[in-house]
Short mmCIF file of C-alpha atoms and ligand atoms in Angstrom, two decimals:
data_model
loop_
_atom_site.label_atom_id
_atom_site.label_comp_id
_atom_site.label_asym_id
_atom_site.label_seq_id
_atom_site.Cartn_x
_atom_site.Cartn_y
_atom_site.Cartn_z
CA MET A 1 -0.10 0.05 -0.17
CA SER A 2 1.51 3.46 -1.11
CA GLN A 3 2.14 6.09 1.82
CA THR A 4 2.72 8.61 -0.29
CA LYS A 5 -0.63 11.30 -0.45
CA THR A 6 -2.02 13.00 -3.15
CA THR A 7 -3.32 16.69 -3.20
CA ALA A 8 -6.88 17.27 -1.81
CA SER A 9 -8.82 17.67 -4.65
CA ALA A 10 -12.44 19.50 -5.47
CA ASN A 11 -15.49 17.77 -4.14
CA THR A 12 -17.60 19.00 -7.91
CA GLU A 13 -19.08 15.03 -7.62
CA PHE A 14 -20.67 14.85 -3.89
CA PRO A 15 -23.59 16.85 -3.25
CA ASN A 16 -23.42 18.84 -0.43
CA ARG A 17 -24.18 17.59 2.81
CA VAL A 18 -23.51 18.58 6.38
CA PHE A 19 -22.05 15.61 9.46
CA SER A 20 -21.12 16.83 12.64
CA GLY A 21 -21.43 15.42 16.17
CA VAL A 22 -21.55 15.66 20.26
CA GLN A 23 -20.25 12.86 23.10
CA PRO A 24 -22.55 12.08 25.42
CA SER A 25 -19.78 12.97 28.49
CA GLY A 26 -21.86 15.00 30.20
CA ALA A 27 -23.97 18.06 30.49
CA MET A 28 -23.84 19.82 27.37
CA THR A 29 -22.39 23.27 27.96
CA LEU A 30 -22.38 26.93 27.08
CA GLY A 31 -19.10 25.98 24.23
CA ASN A 32 -20.69 23.33 22.92
CA TYR A 33 -23.64 25.74 21.99
CA LEU A 34 -22.19 28.59 20.81
CA GLY A 35 -19.10 26.58 18.95
CA ALA A 36 -21.12 24.26 17.00
CA ILE A 37 -25.07 23.71 18.07
CA ARG A 38 -25.87 27.23 16.86
CA ASN A 39 -23.98 26.39 13.86
CA PHE A 40 -25.50 23.07 13.42
CA VAL A 41 -29.35 24.83 13.16
CA ARG A 42 -28.25 27.30 10.95
CA LEU A 43 -26.80 24.96 8.38
CA GLN A 44 -30.03 23.38 8.15
CA ASP A 45 -31.58 26.14 5.71
CA GLU A 46 -28.28 25.57 3.27
CA MET A 47 -27.70 21.76 3.22
CA ASP A 48 -28.81 18.03 3.97
CA CYS A 49 -27.77 17.73 7.75
CA ILE A 50 -26.23 14.51 9.74
CA TYR A 51 -26.34 15.34 13.75
CA CYS A 52 -24.52 12.35 15.61
CA VAL A 53 -24.84 11.40 19.11
CA VAL A 54 -21.72 9.79 19.20
CA ASP A 55 -21.56 7.54 22.17
CA LEU A 56 -19.14 6.15 20.53
CA HIS A 57 -16.62 8.12 20.90
CA ALA A 58 -17.95 8.38 24.69
CA VAL A 59 -16.97 5.24 25.66
CA THR A 60 -13.40 5.86 24.34
CA VAL A 61 -12.93 7.01 28.70
CA TRP A 62 -15.27 5.12 30.90
CA GLN A 63 -18.82 5.81 30.73
CA ASP A 64 -20.94 4.99 34.18
CA PRO A 65 -23.29 2.20 31.47
CA ALA A 66 -25.96 3.51 34.36
CA GLU A 67 -25.42 7.24 33.19
CA LEU A 68 -25.38 6.55 29.20
CA ALA A 69 -28.50 6.89 27.82
CA ASN A 70 -29.03 9.21 29.75
CA GLN A 71 -26.78 11.50 28.89
CA THR A 72 -27.44 10.24 25.05
CA ARG A 73 -31.28 11.50 25.47
CA GLU A 74 -29.66 14.76 26.96
CA ILE A 75 -27.85 15.66 23.63
CA THR A 76 -30.48 14.64 21.78
CA ALA A 77 -33.23 16.97 24.13
CA ALA A 78 -30.21 19.99 23.68
CA TYR A 79 -30.61 19.19 19.44
CA LEU A 80 -33.86 19.47 20.10
CA ALA A 81 -34.34 21.77 21.88
CA SER A 82 -32.00 24.54 20.32
CA GLY A 83 -33.54 24.15 17.42
CA ILE A 84 -32.58 20.86 15.09
CA ASP A 85 -36.15 20.13 13.22
CA PRO A 86 -36.23 16.15 13.33
CA LYS A 87 -37.62 15.88 10.29
CA ARG A 88 -35.45 17.95 8.38
CA SER A 89 -32.71 16.84 9.30
CA ILE A 90 -31.43 13.19 10.70
CA ILE A 91 -30.75 13.15 14.19
CA PHE A 92 -29.47 9.56 15.58
CA ASN A 93 -26.92 8.07 18.27
CA GLN A 94 -23.64 6.15 16.36
CA SER A 95 -23.95 2.32 18.14
CA MET A 96 -27.04 2.46 16.37
CA VAL A 97 -25.70 2.45 12.43
CA SER A 98 -22.55 0.02 12.66
CA ALA A 99 -21.25 1.34 9.55
CA HIS A 100 -19.29 4.22 11.76
CA ALA A 101 -16.87 0.97 13.69
CA GLU A 102 -17.21 -0.71 10.12
CA LEU A 103 -15.30 2.35 8.53
CA GLY A 104 -13.43 3.01 11.45
CA TRP A 105 -11.73 -0.53 11.19
CA LEU A 106 -11.23 0.37 7.75
CA PHE A 107 -9.40 3.60 8.39
CA SER A 108 -7.40 2.73 10.99
CA CYS A 109 -5.74 1.12 8.84
CA VAL A 110 -5.26 3.24 5.93
CA ALA A 111 -4.14 5.63 9.04
CA ARG A 112 -0.35 5.85 9.78
CA MET A 113 0.72 5.87 13.55
CA GLY A 114 2.66 8.72 13.00
CA TRP A 115 -0.65 10.74 11.73
CA MET A 116 -2.43 10.01 15.19
CA SER A 117 0.65 10.41 17.17
CA ARG A 118 1.01 14.40 16.44
CA MET A 119 -2.56 14.73 17.51
CA THR A 120 -2.90 17.10 20.76
CA GLN A 121 -6.44 16.25 21.90
CA PHE A 122 -4.86 12.79 22.57
CA LYS A 123 -2.09 14.67 23.89
CA ASP A 124 -3.59 16.52 26.24
CA LYS A 125 -5.93 13.93 27.14
CA ALA A 126 -4.29 11.28 28.07
CA GLY A 127 -1.04 13.06 30.06
CA LYS A 128 1.50 10.78 31.68
CA ASN A 129 -0.93 7.87 31.68
CA ARG A 130 -0.23 7.50 27.87
CA GLU A 131 0.11 2.98 29.38
CA GLN A 132 -2.87 3.38 30.70
CA VAL A 133 -5.57 4.71 28.50
CA SER A 134 -7.63 3.22 26.52
CA LEU A 135 -6.83 2.02 22.47
CA GLY A 136 -9.49 3.59 21.65
CA LEU A 137 -8.56 7.07 22.99
CA PHE A 138 -5.89 7.10 20.28
CA ALA A 139 -8.20 5.54 17.66
CA TYR A 140 -10.18 8.07 18.23
CA PRO A 141 -9.78 10.62 14.99
CA ALA A 142 -10.35 7.96 12.37
CA LEU A 143 -13.87 6.43 14.14
CA MET A 144 -14.58 10.50 13.99
CA ALA A 145 -13.17 10.74 9.78
CA ALA A 146 -15.60 7.43 9.04
CA ASP A 147 -18.19 8.86 10.96
CA ILE A 148 -18.47 12.26 8.81
CA LEU A 149 -17.48 9.34 5.69
CA ALA A 150 -19.37 7.22 6.03
CA TYR A 151 -22.41 9.62 4.76
CA GLN A 152 -19.64 11.22 2.31
CA ALA A 153 -20.46 14.45 3.47
CA THR A 154 -18.78 17.21 2.40
CA HIS A 155 -19.23 19.62 5.24
CA VAL A 156 -18.77 20.05 9.25
CA PRO A 157 -18.62 22.25 11.59
CA VAL A 158 -17.37 22.53 14.78
CA GLY A 159 -15.53 24.29 17.49
CA ASP A 160 -11.67 25.41 16.79
CA ASP A 161 -10.69 22.22 18.96
CA GLN A 162 -11.98 19.74 16.80
CA LYS A 163 -9.62 21.68 13.31
CA GLN A 164 -7.19 19.12 13.76
CA HIS A 165 -8.89 16.51 13.84
CA LEU A 166 -11.01 17.28 10.62
CA GLU A 167 -7.06 17.74 8.69
CA LEU A 168 -6.77 13.96 9.66
CA THR A 169 -9.94 13.21 8.18
CA ARG A 170 -9.03 14.76 4.59
CA ASP A 171 -5.83 13.25 4.95
CA ILE A 172 -7.36 9.76 5.29
CA ALA A 173 -9.96 10.53 2.01
CA THR A 174 -7.26 11.42 0.08
CA LYS A 175 -4.87 8.81 0.74
CA PHE A 176 -8.06 6.26 1.36
CA ASN A 177 -8.63 7.49 -2.68
CA TYR A 178 -5.45 7.20 -3.72
CA ASP A 179 -5.00 4.02 -2.46
CA PHE A 180 -8.24 2.75 -3.63
CA CYS A 181 -9.14 4.17 -6.86
CA GLY A 182 -7.56 4.78 -9.58
CA GLU A 183 -5.16 8.33 -10.22
CA ASP A 184 -7.37 9.06 -12.85
CA GLN A 185 -10.62 8.44 -11.34
CA PRO A 186 -12.43 10.77 -9.26
CA GLY A 187 -12.20 10.40 -4.90
CA TYR A 188 -14.35 8.03 -3.27
CA PHE A 189 -13.99 10.12 -0.03
CA PRO A 190 -14.34 14.25 -0.37
CA ILE A 191 -12.01 16.77 0.87
CA THR A 192 -13.96 17.51 3.84
CA GLU A 193 -14.84 21.30 4.53
CA PRO A 194 -14.65 22.52 8.11
CA ILE A 195 -17.25 25.22 9.55
CA ILE A 196 -15.18 26.81 12.12
CA GLN A 197 -17.57 30.08 12.57
CA GLY A 198 -18.85 33.08 15.03
CA ALA A 199 -17.12 34.55 18.18
CA ALA A 200 -16.68 31.81 19.74
CA THR A 201 -15.85 28.79 18.20
CA ARG A 202 -13.37 28.41 21.65
CA VAL A 203 -15.17 29.06 25.00
CA MET A 204 -12.85 29.39 28.09
CA SER A 205 -13.78 27.71 31.25
CA LEU A 206 -15.05 30.63 33.13
CA ARG A 207 -12.50 29.43 36.36
CA ASP A 208 -8.87 29.34 33.81
CA GLY A 209 -8.94 31.57 31.17
CA THR A 210 -6.73 29.40 29.20
CA LYS A 211 -7.79 26.37 29.42
CA LYS A 212 -11.36 25.48 27.48
CA MET A 213 -14.86 25.35 28.65
CA SER A 214 -15.41 21.67 28.82
CA LYS A 215 -18.34 19.03 29.77
CA SER A 216 -15.49 17.20 31.74
CA ASP A 217 -14.28 19.90 34.02
CA ALA A 218 -14.26 18.61 37.47
CA SER A 219 -15.18 22.02 38.71
CA ASP A 220 -19.10 22.82 37.36
CA MET A 221 -18.26 27.00 38.29
CA SER A 222 -16.19 26.39 35.44
CA ARG A 223 -18.66 26.06 32.75
CA ILE A 224 -22.14 27.17 32.15
CA ASN A 225 -24.94 23.77 31.27
CA LEU A 226 -27.49 24.49 29.09
CA THR A 227 -30.21 23.22 31.91
CA ASP A 228 -28.50 24.96 34.61
CA ASP A 229 -31.60 27.54 36.76
CA ALA A 230 -31.28 30.88 35.83
CA ASP A 231 -29.77 31.16 40.18
CA ALA A 232 -27.24 28.19 38.77
CA ILE A 233 -25.95 30.99 35.94
CA ALA A 234 -25.97 33.84 36.78
CA LEU A 235 -24.21 32.77 40.60
CA LYS A 236 -21.05 31.54 37.52
CA ILE A 237 -21.25 34.40 35.99
CA ARG A 238 -21.22 36.14 38.78
CA LYS A 239 -18.29 34.42 40.64
CA ALA A 240 -16.04 33.79 36.81
CA LYS A 241 -12.87 35.03 36.85
CA THR A 242 -11.48 38.18 36.01
CA ASP A 243 -8.93 41.31 36.13
CA PRO A 244 -8.39 43.91 38.26
CA LEU A 245 -8.85 46.43 35.21
CA GLU A 246 -11.54 48.07 33.13
CA LEU A 247 -12.71 46.05 29.77
CA PRO A 248 -10.40 46.67 26.98
CA GLY A 249 -11.27 49.47 24.01
CA LEU A 250 -10.77 48.59 20.50
CA GLU A 251 -6.72 48.75 20.52
CA ALA A 252 -7.54 45.65 21.89
CA LEU A 253 -9.10 44.11 18.51
CA SER A 254 -6.84 42.62 15.85
CA GLU A 255 -6.16 44.93 12.82
CA ASP A 256 -8.98 43.19 10.49
CA GLN A 257 -11.74 43.58 13.87
CA GLN A 258 -12.57 40.76 12.94
CA GLY A 259 -11.39 39.02 17.57
CA PHE A 260 -8.96 40.37 19.48
CA GLY A 261 -5.14 41.01 18.91
CA ASP A 262 -2.90 38.51 20.48
CA ALA A 263 -2.22 40.16 23.31
CA LEU A 264 -5.53 40.78 24.71
CA ARG A 265 -6.04 36.50 24.81
CA ALA A 266 -2.86 36.31 26.10
CA GLU A 267 -2.56 38.82 28.60
CA ARG A 268 -6.19 39.40 29.19
CA PRO A 269 -7.78 35.89 28.37
CA GLU A 270 -10.71 35.74 30.81
CA ALA A 271 -11.52 39.55 29.79
CA ALA A 272 -11.56 38.32 25.78
CA ASN A 273 -13.14 34.88 26.67
CA LEU A 274 -16.69 36.86 28.58
CA LEU A 275 -16.89 39.66 25.21
CA GLY A 276 -15.97 36.92 23.13
CA ILE A 277 -19.20 35.35 24.98
CA TYR A 278 -21.08 38.60 24.69
CA ALA A 279 -20.65 38.93 21.09
CA ALA A 280 -21.81 35.40 20.07
CA LEU A 281 -25.38 35.96 22.93
CA SER A 282 -25.58 38.57 21.19
CA SER A 283 -25.00 37.90 17.49
CA ARG A 284 -22.76 41.11 16.53
CA PRO A 285 -19.87 41.53 16.06
CA ILE A 286 -16.45 41.52 18.50
CA ALA A 287 -15.97 45.09 17.55
CA ASP A 288 -19.20 45.91 18.57
CA VAL A 289 -19.76 45.14 21.42
CA VAL A 290 -16.12 45.97 22.37
CA GLY A 291 -16.60 49.05 21.80
CA GLU A 292 -20.32 49.56 23.02
CA LYS A 293 -18.71 47.77 27.02
CA ALA A 294 -14.95 49.53 26.59
CA GLY A 295 -13.74 50.83 29.90
CA GLN A 296 -16.34 49.42 31.76
CA PRO A 297 -15.94 47.94 35.48
CA PHE A 298 -16.56 43.92 35.00
CA ALA A 299 -19.79 44.02 37.91
CA ALA A 300 -21.97 46.21 34.91
CA PHE A 301 -20.88 43.94 32.32
CA LYS A 302 -21.17 40.56 33.64
CA LYS A 303 -25.16 41.51 35.39
CA ASP A 304 -26.02 42.49 31.46
CA LEU A 305 -23.52 39.12 29.99
CA THR A 306 -26.58 37.82 32.61
CA GLU A 307 -29.66 38.94 31.21
CA LEU A 308 -28.35 37.88 28.07
CA ALA A 309 -27.20 34.29 28.24
CA LEU A 310 -30.46 33.38 30.57
CA ALA A 311 -32.72 34.83 27.44
CA GLU A 312 -31.04 32.79 25.36
CA ILE A 313 -30.56 29.67 27.19
CA GLY A 314 -32.96 29.76 29.87
CA PRO A 315 -35.77 28.54 27.30
CA ILE A 316 -33.56 26.09 25.44
CA GLY A 317 -33.13 24.51 29.31
CA ALA A 318 -36.41 24.87 29.68
CA GLU A 319 -37.77 22.44 27.17
CA MET A 320 -34.71 20.60 27.53
CA GLN A 321 -36.68 19.20 30.60
CA ARG A 322 -39.30 18.40 29.41
CA LEU A 323 -38.46 16.77 26.65
CA MET A 324 -36.09 14.40 29.04
CA ASN A 325 -39.87 14.04 30.65
CA ASP A 326 -40.23 12.71 27.36
CA LYS A 327 -38.05 9.61 26.88
CA ALA A 328 -40.27 8.10 24.54
CA ALA A 329 -40.53 11.19 22.52
CA VAL A 330 -36.51 11.00 22.21
CA ASP A 331 -36.02 7.64 22.09
CA ALA A 332 -38.97 7.84 18.86
CA VAL A 333 -36.32 10.46 17.27
CA LEU A 334 -32.86 8.59 17.54
CA ALA A 335 -34.86 5.56 16.14
CA ASP A 336 -36.16 7.47 13.31
CA GLY A 337 -33.18 9.14 12.33
CA ALA A 338 -30.83 5.55 13.12
CA GLU A 339 -32.83 3.85 9.82
CA ARG A 340 -32.76 7.00 7.86
CA ALA A 341 -28.65 7.18 8.41
CA ARG A 342 -28.43 3.21 7.46
CA ALA A 343 -29.97 3.91 4.53
CA ILE A 344 -27.81 6.19 2.96
CA ALA A 345 -24.19 5.52 5.20
CA GLU A 346 -24.74 1.04 3.99
CA PRO A 347 -24.20 1.29 0.48
CA ILE A 348 -21.37 4.26 1.18
CA LEU A 349 -19.44 1.52 3.33
CA ARG A 350 -19.93 -1.15 0.63
CA GLY A 351 -18.67 0.99 -1.93
CA ALA A 352 -15.51 1.16 0.04
CA TYR A 353 -15.86 -2.63 1.00
CA ASP A 354 -15.93 -3.49 -3.26
CA ARG A 355 -12.68 -1.08 -3.51
CA VAL A 356 -10.46 -3.05 -0.83
CA GLY A 357 -11.02 -6.11 -2.65
CA PHE A 358 -13.83 -7.70 -0.02
CA LEU A 359 -14.86 -10.77 -1.46
CA LYS A 360 -18.53 -10.19 -0.95
CA PRO A 361 -20.84 -13.77 -0.50
P1 LIG B 401 -17.99 17.47 22.01
O1 LIG B 401 -18.04 17.06 21.97
O2 LIG B 401 -16.69 17.49 22.96
O3 LIG B 401 -17.89 18.36 21.37
C1 LIG B 401 -18.97 18.72 20.31
C2 LIG B 401 -19.06 20.13 19.77
O4 LIG B 401 -18.13 21.30 20.33
C3 LIG B 401 -17.64 22.33 21.09
N1 LIG B 401 -17.01 22.90 21.60
C4 LIG B 401 -16.66 23.63 21.65
N2 LIG B 401 -16.98 24.90 20.49
C5 LIG B 401 -16.26 26.53 21.76
N3 LIG B 401 -15.52 26.21 23.34
C6 LIG B 401 -15.34 25.10 23.86
N4 LIG B 401 -15.41 25.08 25.10
C7 LIG B 401 -15.96 23.60 22.81
N5 LIG B 401 -15.84 22.93 23.46
C8 LIG B 401 -16.08 22.15 22.37
C9 LIG B 401 -16.30 20.86 19.89
O5 LIG B 401 -15.63 21.46 18.74
C10 LIG B 401 -17.80 20.05 18.91
O6 LIG B 401 -17.87 20.80 17.32
N6 LIG B 401 -13.98 14.95 18.59
C11 LIG B 401 -16.05 15.50 18.75
C12 LIG B 401 -17.19 14.57 18.53
C13 LIG B 401 -17.02 14.34 16.51
C14 LIG B 401 -17.65 14.96 15.45
C15 LIG B 401 -17.25 13.77 14.63
C16 LIG B 401 -17.50 15.75 15.17
C17 LIG B 401 -17.19 12.92 16.21
N7 LIG B 401 -17.04 12.00 15.35
C18 LIG B 401 -17.53 13.63 13.79
C19 LIG B 401 -17.60 16.67 14.29
C20 LIG B 401 -18.10 15.62 13.09
C21 LIG B 401 -15.58 16.16 20.14
O7 LIG B 401 -15.27 15.52 21.09
O8 LIG B 401 -17.27 17.06 20.20
#
């Protein structure tokens, strides 16, 4: 098998299709919502969309079996409550469609150890504990490539932290195409485009502006969960770490005014984070928000931010609670979605098997 890669080809032969996923490894956070879910909702107006609850990925680290089913329902409820329409888009959980695991194996044989070893998320998650983490955690990005390419998806909306995994997905598709399709033939898998958009593609912890807001952080005060009640949201924002200065002015922005200059993120990460969250929640450009809030003390700004967060997230949390009390309805959405997902993924998997040379009965 050749190890050389060709350059990425254009996706002209593939119809536009969106795929993305969220792990059911804990509560859905404001980071997931602003970095990913809001774009999921918006893209429904532009393309066919498939949104997965990636339970196979979740078990790469320990998940309590007694909790996993409900966590899966909770992410599904968050999708629905945020505005993903299960009639227009496909919503399902990954373990219900076996093509993911099957293509994941094939891609474990396409991806190179060297590529996988460079994945920063694996290094961060494994830390000094490399010998003790699961083999699945190492292979995680190959399964992620399979999620996307089992649908020949062309676009993948994600937060900034998934960028490297999507580059790997492109590498896997490119190598598969090179190895298994004739050189002058069109590739079998598209070279996927990441969609990383909005003022908050990297929402940081409320306790430490240099760390990503994460559902797996030990401190619940570090994140806003979509299911938090109004008191919890207000408390978390009031207690959010800041610095002793007032809010920065327009000089803190990068030259193109689209985001912060490196200096603000490096020197005042908490200020940059809270302003980014404000801009994203109010759907306004960062420059507008910075111009308006320049020189304000954090206390006043935090009050405004709390109001905004409650207005946007409050109704989503309430709808999630309602859906979580109607498990049958949530499960029906997943079952219907899985059937529709299978109908797309199965023939694409068979086509990949054909190209690899597996014997058909
Ligand atoms: P996960 O479950 O960690 O996060 C789901 C989505 O939320 C985004 N996100 C954030 N965005 C901004 N700020 C944050 N603090 C933040 N935290 C999370 C993530 O970038 C992601 O878009 N590997 C993926 C799940 C996955 C997947 C896929 C995604 C599996 N297969 C195929 C796309 C396509 C993950 O762990 O996401």
